[in-house]
Amino acid sequence: MNLIILGSVAFDAIETPYGKTDKIIGGAGSYISLAASYLTDSLGLVSVVGEDFPEEYLNLLKSKKIDIEGIEIKENQKTFFWSGKYHSNMNKRDTLITELNVLADFKPKVPDAYKDADFLMLGNLCPDMQMMVLEQLNKRPKMIALDTMNFWIDQNPDKLKEVIKKTDLLIINDEEVKLLSNSDNLVKGAKEILKQGVKYIVVKKGEHGALLFGEDQIFSAPALPLESVFDPTGAGDTFAGGLIGYLASQNDTSFETIKTAVVVGSVLASFNVEKFGTEKIANLNSDMIKERFNKFVSLTSFATL
Ligand code: AMP
């Protein structure tokens, strides 16, 4: 196994100004692994669902060559359920329902076949769960990437800091940089977090693209200017999936390769917002991805002085 992903597999119910869904497949782990599946076919997902989770959704993951041995199915229990509503400004959403169900006492179990992976993406979950995955591996992966959110920064800062110390690449948004550092300035904040032990930070700025920080280097990637965003759910996870999937496909962790990976992540995220839930990200092909990647290249190429 080349790439391991830890993340929620969920039922989501989403409402945006364009419409509403019933319970559909969601969860950070689903978005990350679907996005990464276009880049590598040696990936496994560590997660948990209840016995109410439809075979059809597990088959969707399998059809993308995502190994699901790491998804535990808990008898007599219900799958994690999340519901959110976006208003006309799609940058803001209200969480309507969070039912943790099987996630409440989830103890990730990493299958033996995953334990020598070179790439690991720790999706946004409780830092204790992220640590449990790290502790089960046979060797340290070449690249450990981590996503988190304001909730864990507030609730479990000590454990989160321990996990961050073991991480190479932190993928967070601009607000989270401010929470994790003591600075309101993104560049100063990122530099401060780099001192906590991570090698690279990718700061997601939504429709304004992403910034990559290394020790003495900064790279800026745009987001694709889109006329309409249908559903932003999972955009950050999809971005992370494209990014780590590309690194795993290149078997490389240099700053130059991470730059391209950030653009690949932006490409996948730009597709994700075009339809509800995972609908778009589950129906891509490599030509579509290459074509959009080239749009990003032309969007940012200009003559030198
Ligand atoms: P994002 O739009 O990147 O915030 O990701 C949305 C996804 O995160 C949805 O598919 C949800 O199922 C999932 N999610 C929401 N809250 C949680 C939580 N507390 N733990 C794990 N996954 C969550």
Short mmCIF file of C-alpha atoms and ligand atoms in Angstrom, two decimals, residues 8-12 25-28 31 80-82 86 93 98 100 103 124-125 147 149 151-152 204 232-238, ligand 1:
data_model
loop_
_atom_site.label_atom_id
_atom_site.label_comp_id
_atom_site.label_asym_id
_atom_site.label_seq_id
_atom_site.Cartn_x
_atom_site.Cartn_y
_atom_site.Cartn_z
CA SER A 8 -14.71 10.02 8.30
CA VAL A 9 -17.05 8.10 6.02
CA ALA A 10 -20.46 9.57 6.55
CA PHE A 11 -24.00 10.29 5.61
CA ASP A 12 -24.32 13.96 4.68
CA ILE A 25 -22.26 9.55 0.95
CA GLY A 26 -19.97 12.12 2.58
CA GLY A 27 -17.18 12.37 5.09
CA ALA A 28 -13.66 13.70 4.77
CA TYR A 31 -13.67 12.94 -0.42
CA PHE A 80 -21.80 9.24 11.43
CA PHE A 81 -24.32 11.80 10.14
CA TRP A 82 -23.65 15.44 9.33
CA TYR A 86 -25.17 27.18 2.99
CA ARG A 93 -22.39 27.52 6.38
CA THR A 98 -23.80 16.29 13.90
CA LEU A 100 -21.26 11.12 15.91
CA LEU A 103 -17.33 7.96 15.38
CA ASN A 124 -9.72 15.97 10.14
CA LEU A 125 -10.62 13.84 13.18
CA ASP A 147 -5.72 18.25 8.40
CA MET A 149 -10.05 22.25 12.42
CA PHE A 151 -12.80 22.53 17.12
CA TRP A 152 -9.70 20.35 17.84
CA LYS A 204 -6.23 26.92 2.06
CA PRO A 232 -18.53 23.57 -1.41
CA THR A 233 -18.86 20.59 0.96
CA GLY A 234 -15.66 18.58 1.03
CA ALA A 235 -13.66 21.02 -1.11
CA GLY A 236 -10.86 21.14 1.46
CA ASP A 237 -10.78 17.35 1.75
CA THR A 238 -10.79 16.93 -2.01
P1 AMP B 1 -15.43 20.22 4.75
O1 AMP B 1 -16.43 20.80 3.77
O2 AMP B 1 -14.04 20.14 4.21
O3 AMP B 1 -15.51 20.84 6.09
O4 AMP B 1 -15.82 18.68 4.96
C1 AMP B 1 -17.13 18.29 5.05
C2 AMP B 1 -17.17 16.83 5.44
O5 AMP B 1 -16.70 16.69 6.77
C3 AMP B 1 -18.59 16.30 5.41
O6 AMP B 1 -18.67 15.31 4.40
C4 AMP B 1 -18.84 15.73 6.81
O7 AMP B 1 -19.37 14.44 6.78
C5 AMP B 1 -17.47 15.72 7.46
N1 AMP B 1 -17.52 16.12 8.87
C6 AMP B 1 -18.23 17.15 9.42
N2 AMP B 1 -18.05 17.22 10.77
C7 AMP B 1 -17.20 16.20 11.09
C8 AMP B 1 -16.64 15.71 12.33
N3 AMP B 1 -16.91 16.28 13.50
N4 AMP B 1 -15.81 14.65 12.27
C9 AMP B 1 -15.53 14.07 11.08
N5 AMP B 1 -16.03 14.45 9.89
C10 AMP B 1 -16.86 15.51 9.89
#
